[in-house]
CSV table of C-alpha atoms in Angstrom, one decimal:
chain,number,residue,atom,x,y,z
A,1,MET,CA,-53.4,99.7,-37.6
A,2,ILE,CA,-56.5,98.2,-39.0
A,3,LYS,CA,-56.2,99.6,-42.4
A,4,THR,CA,-53.7,97.2,-43.7
A,5,LEU,CA,-56.2,94.2,-42.9
A,6,LEU,CA,-59.3,95.9,-44.4
A,7,SER,CA,-57.5,96.9,-47.5
A,8,ILE,CA,-57.6,93.3,-48.7
A,9,LEU,CA,-61.1,92.7,-47.0
A,10,LEU,CA,-62.2,95.6,-49.1
A,11,VAL,CA,-60.2,94.7,-52.0
A,12,SER,CA,-62.2,94.9,-55.4
A,13,ALA,CA,-61.4,93.2,-58.7
A,14,LEU,CA,-58.5,94.7,-60.7
A,15,PHE,CA,-59.4,96.7,-64.0
A,16,PHE,CA,-59.5,94.3,-66.8
A,17,SER,CA,-60.0,95.0,-70.6
A,18,CYS,CA,-60.4,92.9,-73.6
A,19,GLY,CA,-59.3,94.1,-77.1
A,20,ASP,CA,-61.8,95.3,-79.9
A,21,LYS,CA,-63.6,92.7,-82.0
A,22,SER,CA,-64.9,92.6,-85.3
A,23,ASP,CA,-68.7,93.3,-86.1
A,24,GLU,CA,-69.1,89.6,-87.4
A,25,HIS,CA,-67.7,88.3,-84.2
A,26,LEU,CA,-69.6,90.6,-81.9
A,27,PHE,CA,-72.8,89.5,-83.5
A,28,ASP,CA,-72.2,85.6,-83.4
A,29,PHE,CA,-71.0,86.1,-79.8
A,30,SER,CA,-74.0,88.2,-78.6
A,31,LYS,CA,-76.1,85.1,-79.0
A,32,TYR,CA,-74.3,83.6,-76.1
A,33,VAL,CA,-74.1,86.5,-73.8
A,34,LYS,CA,-75.7,85.9,-70.5
A,35,LYS,CA,-77.9,89.1,-69.6
A,36,LYS,CA,-77.6,89.9,-65.8
A,37,LYS,CA,-81.0,90.2,-64.2
A,38,PHE,CA,-81.1,92.2,-61.1
A,39,THR,CA,-83.8,91.0,-58.8
A,40,GLU,CA,-86.6,92.9,-57.0
A,41,THR,CA,-86.1,92.4,-53.2
A,42,ALA,CA,-88.3,93.3,-50.4
A,43,LEU,CA,-85.2,93.1,-47.8
A,44,PHE,CA,-81.4,93.3,-47.9
A,45,TYR,CA,-78.8,92.5,-45.4
A,46,PHE,CA,-75.9,94.7,-44.4
A,47,VAL,CA,-73.5,95.5,-41.5
A,48,GLY,CA,-73.9,97.9,-38.7
A,49,ILE,CA,-72.9,98.3,-35.0
A,50,ASN,CA,-74.8,97.0,-32.5
A,51,GLU,CA,-73.6,96.9,-28.8
A,52,SER,CA,-70.2,97.9,-30.0
A,53,ASN,CA,-70.0,95.0,-32.2
A,54,SER,CA,-70.3,94.8,-36.0
A,55,SER,CA,-73.5,92.7,-36.7
A,56,ILE,CA,-75.7,91.8,-39.5
A,57,TYR,CA,-78.8,94.0,-40.1
A,58,LYS,CA,-81.7,93.7,-42.3
A,59,TYR,CA,-83.5,96.4,-44.1
A,60,ASN,CA,-87.2,96.2,-45.0
A,61,VAL,CA,-87.5,98.2,-48.2
A,62,GLU,CA,-91.5,98.6,-48.0
A,63,LYS,CA,-91.2,100.0,-44.3
A,64,ARG,CA,-87.8,101.7,-44.8
A,65,LYS,CA,-86.7,100.2,-41.6
A,66,ALA,CA,-83.5,98.5,-40.3
A,67,SER,CA,-83.5,96.2,-37.5
A,68,VAL,CA,-80.6,94.0,-36.1
A,69,PHE,CA,-80.8,90.3,-37.8
A,70,TRP,CA,-77.5,88.6,-36.0
A,71,TYR,CA,-75.4,89.6,-33.2
A,72,ASN,CA,-73.0,87.6,-31.3
A,73,ARG,CA,-71.2,89.4,-28.1
A,74,ASN,CA,-68.0,87.4,-28.8
A,75,GLN,CA,-67.8,87.9,-32.5
A,76,ARG,CA,-67.7,90.6,-35.1
A,77,VAL,CA,-68.6,90.5,-38.6
A,78,ILE,CA,-65.8,91.1,-40.9
A,79,ASP,CA,-67.2,90.1,-44.2
A,80,LEU,CA,-70.7,90.1,-45.5
A,81,ALA,CA,-71.3,88.8,-49.0
A,82,VAL,CA,-74.7,88.7,-50.3
A,83,ALA,CA,-75.6,86.7,-53.6
A,84,ASP,CA,-76.6,88.7,-56.7
A,85,ASP,CA,-80.1,87.6,-56.4
A,86,PHE,CA,-80.3,88.7,-52.7
A,87,LYS,CA,-81.8,85.5,-51.6
A,88,THR,CA,-78.8,84.0,-49.8
A,89,ALA,CA,-75.7,85.4,-48.1
A,90,PHE,CA,-72.3,84.2,-46.5
A,91,PHE,CA,-70.6,86.1,-44.0
A,92,ILE,CA,-67.4,85.7,-41.8
A,93,ALA,CA,-67.1,86.7,-38.1
A,94,ALA,CA,-64.2,86.5,-35.9
A,95,HIS,CA,-63.3,87.0,-32.2
A,96,SER,CA,-60.6,89.5,-33.0
A,97,PHE,CA,-58.5,90.9,-35.5
A,98,GLY,CA,-55.9,93.6,-36.0
A,99,MET,CA,-52.2,93.7,-36.6
A,100,ARG,CA,-49.5,91.7,-35.0
A,101,GLY,CA,-46.0,93.1,-36.0
A,102,SER,CA,-45.9,93.3,-39.8
A,103,PHE,CA,-48.8,91.2,-40.3
A,104,PRO,CA,-52.7,91.5,-40.0
A,105,PHE,CA,-54.6,88.7,-37.9
A,106,ILE,CA,-58.0,87.6,-37.8
A,107,ASP,CA,-58.4,85.2,-34.6
A,108,LYS,CA,-61.0,82.5,-34.4
A,109,ALA,CA,-62.8,83.1,-37.8
A,110,LYS,CA,-66.0,81.3,-38.8
A,111,LEU,CA,-68.0,81.1,-41.8
A,112,TYR,CA,-71.7,81.3,-41.8
A,113,ARG,CA,-74.7,81.3,-44.3
A,114,ILE,CA,-78.0,82.9,-44.1
A,115,ASP,CA,-80.8,80.6,-45.4
A,116,PRO,CA,-83.1,82.7,-47.8
A,117,GLU,CA,-86.4,80.6,-46.8
A,118,THR,CA,-86.3,80.4,-42.8
A,119,ARG,CA,-84.0,83.2,-42.4
A,120,GLU,CA,-81.9,81.1,-40.1
A,121,VAL,CA,-78.0,81.2,-39.6
A,122,THR,CA,-75.9,78.2,-40.0
A,123,MET,CA,-72.2,77.7,-39.3
A,124,LEU,CA,-70.6,76.0,-42.2
A,125,LYS,CA,-66.9,76.1,-41.1
A,126,GLU,CA,-64.5,77.1,-38.4
A,127,LEU,CA,-61.7,78.8,-40.4
A,128,GLY,CA,-59.6,79.3,-37.3
A,129,ASN,CA,-56.7,82.0,-37.2
A,130,LEU,CA,-56.2,83.9,-40.4
A,131,ILE,CA,-54.0,86.5,-42.0
A,132,GLN,CA,-56.0,87.5,-44.6
A,133,LEU,CA,-59.3,86.7,-46.7
A,134,TYR,CA,-61.0,87.5,-50.0
A,135,ALA,CA,-64.5,86.5,-50.9
A,136,TYR,CA,-66.9,87.0,-53.9
A,137,TRP,CA,-69.8,85.7,-55.8
A,138,SER,CA,-69.0,84.3,-59.2
A,139,GLU,CA,-71.2,84.7,-62.3
A,140,GLU,CA,-72.3,81.0,-61.9
A,141,GLY,CA,-73.8,81.9,-58.5
A,142,ASN,CA,-71.2,80.3,-56.4
A,143,TYR,CA,-69.6,81.7,-53.4
A,144,ASN,CA,-65.6,81.8,-53.4
A,145,LEU,CA,-63.4,82.3,-50.4
A,146,ILE,CA,-59.8,82.6,-50.4
A,147,ILE,CA,-57.8,82.6,-47.1
A,148,ASN,CA,-54.3,82.9,-46.3
A,149,SER,CA,-52.9,81.6,-43.0
A,150,PHE,CA,-49.5,80.7,-41.3
A,151,ASP,CA,-48.4,77.0,-41.5
A,152,PRO,CA,-48.6,75.9,-37.5
A,153,LYS,CA,-45.3,74.0,-38.1
A,154,VAL,CA,-43.2,76.2,-40.3
A,155,ASN,CA,-43.4,80.0,-39.5
A,156,THR,CA,-42.0,81.0,-43.0
A,157,TYR,CA,-44.8,79.1,-44.8
A,158,VAL,CA,-48.2,80.6,-45.6
A,159,ILE,CA,-51.0,78.3,-46.7
A,160,GLN,CA,-53.6,79.6,-49.1
A,161,ASN,CA,-56.8,77.8,-49.3
A,162,THR,CA,-59.3,78.3,-52.0
A,163,LEU,CA,-63.0,77.3,-51.1
A,164,LEU,CA,-66.0,77.0,-53.4
A,165,TYR,CA,-69.5,76.9,-52.2
A,166,ASN,CA,-72.9,76.5,-53.8
A,167,LYS,CA,-75.6,78.9,-52.8
A,168,PHE,CA,-76.9,76.3,-50.6
A,169,GLY,CA,-74.0,76.1,-48.5
A,170,ARG,CA,-72.5,72.7,-50.0
A,171,LEU,CA,-68.6,72.7,-50.3
A,172,LEU,CA,-68.0,72.1,-53.7
A,173,SER,CA,-64.1,72.4,-53.6
A,174,ASP,CA,-61.3,73.0,-51.3
A,175,HIS,CA,-57.7,73.6,-52.9
A,176,SER,CA,-54.6,74.6,-50.9
A,177,GLU,CA,-51.3,75.6,-51.9
A,178,THR,CA,-48.1,76.5,-49.6
A,179,SER,CA,-45.6,79.2,-50.2
A,180,ASP,CA,-42.3,79.8,-48.4
A,181,LEU,CA,-42.1,83.7,-47.7
A,182,LEU,CA,-38.3,83.3,-47.9
A,183,ILE,CA,-38.1,81.6,-51.6
A,184,SER,CA,-41.8,82.8,-53.4
A,185,GLY,CA,-42.9,85.5,-51.2
A,186,TYR,CA,-46.4,86.1,-49.9
A,187,PRO,CA,-49.2,84.5,-51.9
A,188,THR,CA,-51.5,87.0,-53.7
A,189,PHE,CA,-55.0,86.6,-54.4
A,190,LYS,CA,-56.4,85.9,-57.7
A,191,LEU,CA,-59.2,88.8,-57.9
A,192,LYS,CA,-62.6,88.9,-59.7
A,193,GLU,CA,-62.6,90.2,-63.2
A,194,LEU,CA,-64.5,93.6,-63.8
A,195,GLN,CA,-67.5,93.4,-65.9
A,196,THR,CA,-66.1,96.0,-68.4
A,197,THR,CA,-68.1,94.7,-71.4
A,198,SER,CA,-72.1,95.1,-71.0
A,199,TYR,CA,-73.9,92.2,-71.0
A,200,ASN,CA,-75.6,92.5,-74.5
A,201,ASN,CA,-71.9,92.8,-75.6
A,202,ARG,CA,-72.6,96.4,-77.1
A,203,TYR,CA,-70.3,98.5,-75.0
A,204,ARG,CA,-67.3,98.6,-73.1
A,205,ILE,CA,-65.8,100.8,-70.5
A,206,TYR,CA,-62.0,101.5,-70.2
A,207,THR,CA,-59.3,103.9,-69.1
A,208,LEU,CA,-56.8,105.5,-71.1
A,209,SER,CA,-54.2,107.8,-69.8
A,210,ASP,CA,-56.0,110.2,-67.4
A,211,SER,CA,-59.7,109.5,-68.7
A,212,ILE,CA,-62.5,106.9,-68.7
A,213,PHE,CA,-64.0,106.1,-72.1
A,214,MET,CA,-66.7,104.0,-73.3
A,215,ARG,CA,-66.6,102.2,-76.6
A,216,ASN,CA,-69.6,101.3,-78.7
A,217,LEU,CA,-68.5,97.8,-80.1
A,218,VAL,CA,-70.7,97.8,-83.0
A,219,SER,CA,-70.2,101.3,-84.5
A,220,LYS,CA,-66.6,101.6,-82.9
A,221,GLU,CA,-67.3,104.9,-81.6
A,222,LYS,CA,-65.2,106.2,-78.7
A,223,ILE,CA,-67.2,108.1,-76.1
A,224,PHE,CA,-65.5,110.3,-73.4
A,225,ILE,CA,-67.0,109.9,-70.1
A,226,LYS,CA,-64.7,111.8,-67.5
A,227,GLU,CA,-61.4,112.7,-66.7
A,228,THR,CA,-59.6,110.9,-63.9
A,229,ASN,CA,-56.3,109.7,-62.5
A,230,HIS,CA,-58.2,107.0,-60.7
A,231,ARG,CA,-58.6,103.3,-61.5
A,232,LEU,CA,-61.9,101.6,-62.2
A,233,ASN,CA,-63.1,99.8,-59.0
A,234,HIS,CA,-66.4,98.3,-59.6
A,235,VAL,CA,-68.7,98.1,-62.8
A,236,GLU,CA,-72.1,97.1,-63.4
A,237,TRP,CA,-74.5,97.6,-66.5
A,238,ILE,CA,-78.2,97.8,-66.4
A,239,SER,CA,-79.3,97.2,-69.8
A,240,ASP,CA,-83.0,97.5,-69.5
A,241,LYS,CA,-82.4,101.1,-68.2
A,242,SER,CA,-79.5,101.6,-70.6
A,243,LEU,CA,-77.4,102.7,-67.3
A,244,LEU,CA,-73.6,102.1,-66.6
A,245,VAL,CA,-72.7,102.3,-62.9
A,246,PHE,CA,-69.0,102.4,-61.9
A,247,SER,CA,-67.0,103.3,-59.2
A,248,THR,CA,-63.2,104.5,-59.1
A,249,ILE,CA,-60.7,104.8,-56.5
A,250,SER,CA,-57.3,106.5,-56.0
A,251,SER,CA,-54.6,104.9,-58.1
A,252,GLY,CA,-52.1,105.4,-55.2
A,253,ASN,CA,-50.0,108.2,-57.0
A,254,GLU,CA,-50.3,110.9,-54.6
A,255,GLU,CA,-48.9,113.7,-57.0
A,256,LYS,CA,-51.5,112.7,-59.3
A,257,ASP,CA,-54.4,111.9,-57.0
A,258,LYS,CA,-54.1,115.3,-55.1
A,259,THR,CA,-56.0,117.2,-57.7
A,260,GLU,CA,-59.3,115.0,-57.2
A,261,ASP,CA,-61.3,113.2,-54.2
A,262,PRO,CA,-60.1,110.0,-53.5
A,263,ALA,CA,-63.1,108.1,-55.0
A,264,SER,CA,-66.1,108.5,-57.1
A,265,LEU,CA,-69.5,106.7,-58.1
A,266,VAL,CA,-70.9,107.5,-61.3
A,267,ILE,CA,-74.2,106.7,-62.8
A,268,TYR,CA,-73.9,107.1,-66.8
A,269,ASP,CA,-76.8,107.1,-69.5
A,270,THR,CA,-75.5,105.1,-72.5
A,271,LEU,CA,-78.2,106.3,-74.6
A,272,GLN,CA,-77.7,110.0,-73.7
A,273,LYS,CA,-74.2,109.7,-73.5
A,274,LYS,CA,-73.8,111.7,-70.4
A,275,ILE,CA,-73.4,111.4,-66.6
A,276,ALA,CA,-76.8,111.1,-65.2
A,277,LYS,CA,-75.6,111.5,-61.5
A,278,SER,CA,-72.2,111.2,-59.7
A,279,PHE,CA,-71.0,111.1,-56.1
A,280,SER,CA,-67.3,111.8,-55.1
A,281,GLY,CA,-65.6,112.3,-51.6
A,282,SER,CA,-63.6,110.3,-49.1
A,283,SER,CA,-65.5,107.2,-49.4
A,284,LEU,CA,-65.2,103.6,-50.8
A,285,TYR,CA,-68.6,103.7,-52.7
A,286,ARG,CA,-69.0,100.0,-52.6
A,287,PHE,CA,-72.3,99.4,-54.1
A,288,THR,CA,-74.8,96.8,-55.2
A,289,ILE,CA,-78.0,97.1,-57.5
A,290,THR,CA,-81.5,95.6,-57.3
A,291,SER,CA,-84.1,96.0,-60.1
A,292,GLU,CA,-85.2,99.2,-58.5
A,293,PHE,CA,-82.4,100.6,-56.6
A,294,LEU,CA,-78.8,101.7,-56.4
A,295,ILE,CA,-77.3,101.0,-52.9
A,296,PHE,CA,-73.9,102.2,-51.8
A,297,ASP,CA,-71.7,103.0,-48.8
A,298,GLN,CA,-70.9,106.6,-48.0
A,299,GLY,CA,-68.5,107.7,-45.3
A,300,PHE,CA,-65.9,105.9,-42.8
A,301,GLU,CA,-66.2,104.2,-39.4
A,302,ARG,CA,-68.8,106.0,-37.1
A,303,ASN,CA,-69.7,108.5,-39.9
A,304,SER,CA,-70.4,105.6,-42.4
A,305,LYS,CA,-74.1,105.2,-43.8
A,306,ILE,CA,-75.7,103.5,-46.6
A,307,LYS,CA,-77.7,105.6,-49.2
A,308,ILE,CA,-80.3,104.1,-51.5
A,309,ILE,CA,-81.0,105.8,-54.9
A,310,ASP,CA,-84.3,105.1,-56.8
A,311,LEU,CA,-83.2,104.1,-60.3
A,312,LYS,CA,-86.6,105.3,-61.9
A,313,ASN,CA,-85.8,109.0,-61.0
A,314,LEU,CA,-82.1,108.8,-59.7
A,315,ASN,CA,-83.8,110.4,-56.5
A,316,THR,CA,-82.6,109.5,-52.9
A,317,PHE,CA,-85.2,106.7,-51.8
A,318,ASP,CA,-83.5,106.4,-48.2
A,319,ALA,CA,-80.5,106.7,-46.2
A,320,ILE,CA,-79.6,104.1,-43.5
A,321,ASN,CA,-77.9,105.7,-40.3
A,322,ILE,CA,-76.8,103.1,-37.6
A,323,LYS,CA,-75.2,104.6,-34.4
A,324,GLY,CA,-71.4,103.5,-34.7
A,325,GLY,CA,-71.6,103.0,-38.4
A,326,CYS,CA,-72.7,100.5,-41.3
A,327,GLY,CA,-71.7,99.3,-44.6
A,328,LEU,CA,-72.7,96.7,-47.2
A,329,ARG,CA,-69.9,94.3,-46.4
A,330,ASN,CA,-68.4,95.7,-43.3
A,331,ILE,CA,-67.9,98.8,-41.5
A,332,PRO,CA,-65.8,100.9,-44.0
A,333,LEU,CA,-62.4,102.2,-42.6
A,334,ASN,CA,-60.6,104.8,-44.3
A,335,PRO,CA,-57.8,103.4,-46.6
A,336,PHE,CA,-56.7,106.8,-48.0
């Protein structure tokens, strides 16, 4: 029942690829490429169950200890988006969510911000009753939130609001469009593009037929990574460690997908040109990266946990287990 709702709460950017470029253009362009810096952090936030409600937890890296950070008995956290620098986070909590007929619902939703200095939580906006939402951090460091809701006056109208906040919680823009379900259909979300090209503009990852490849954009070498019928779900490049981290997820083609696990997470060494470590199974493998760690979800619902991999040696640093389940954005539900 809730899978339909979570399919959009957990939705990731669609695979985006660009064409090959000439060497001359590459070297000119690389002067302007912004290298992503992964921040060292002493703590990070995640979602876990507390007294039967999804709440915000914080994890102390030095002590390897998790504790409840924010809990409200009348609200459940449905989406947590931590900034790339780990210094601020926005989250959405709602009184209830589920399905009504053919449509998902999110009732009495509210948007909150976690202050990085005071560690206080501030409510930014009452979002009201929603159908679906999609949130992400842009490369510019702004929080993007797209929400769909029914028009209160015309029941065939759906209003899509696109809100943009800076990291301090200031609303930069609020744009809305109305769609008539009978004429233009249900409004879709413009999803964040995958970072398929490395930040130093040297490599690009892409899918071709039933395989994933990496192309060296300087030498034009085509490098095979793995065979899979999955689509790319999330991509990160760690240039200073020469690592490519990506997750894949089932394409939805049952005939093709039945030969492999529904999802995978891969750490690929771009210098050695080989897979350094991989995980596969019935998980979404949502992940984030700090300067020291790869942190990712594993499992679903009550069996969900968070694993932390030390990027120096690729060994397990810790595993976070919360009674009732936990995840980086919310409690992972099985979409497969």
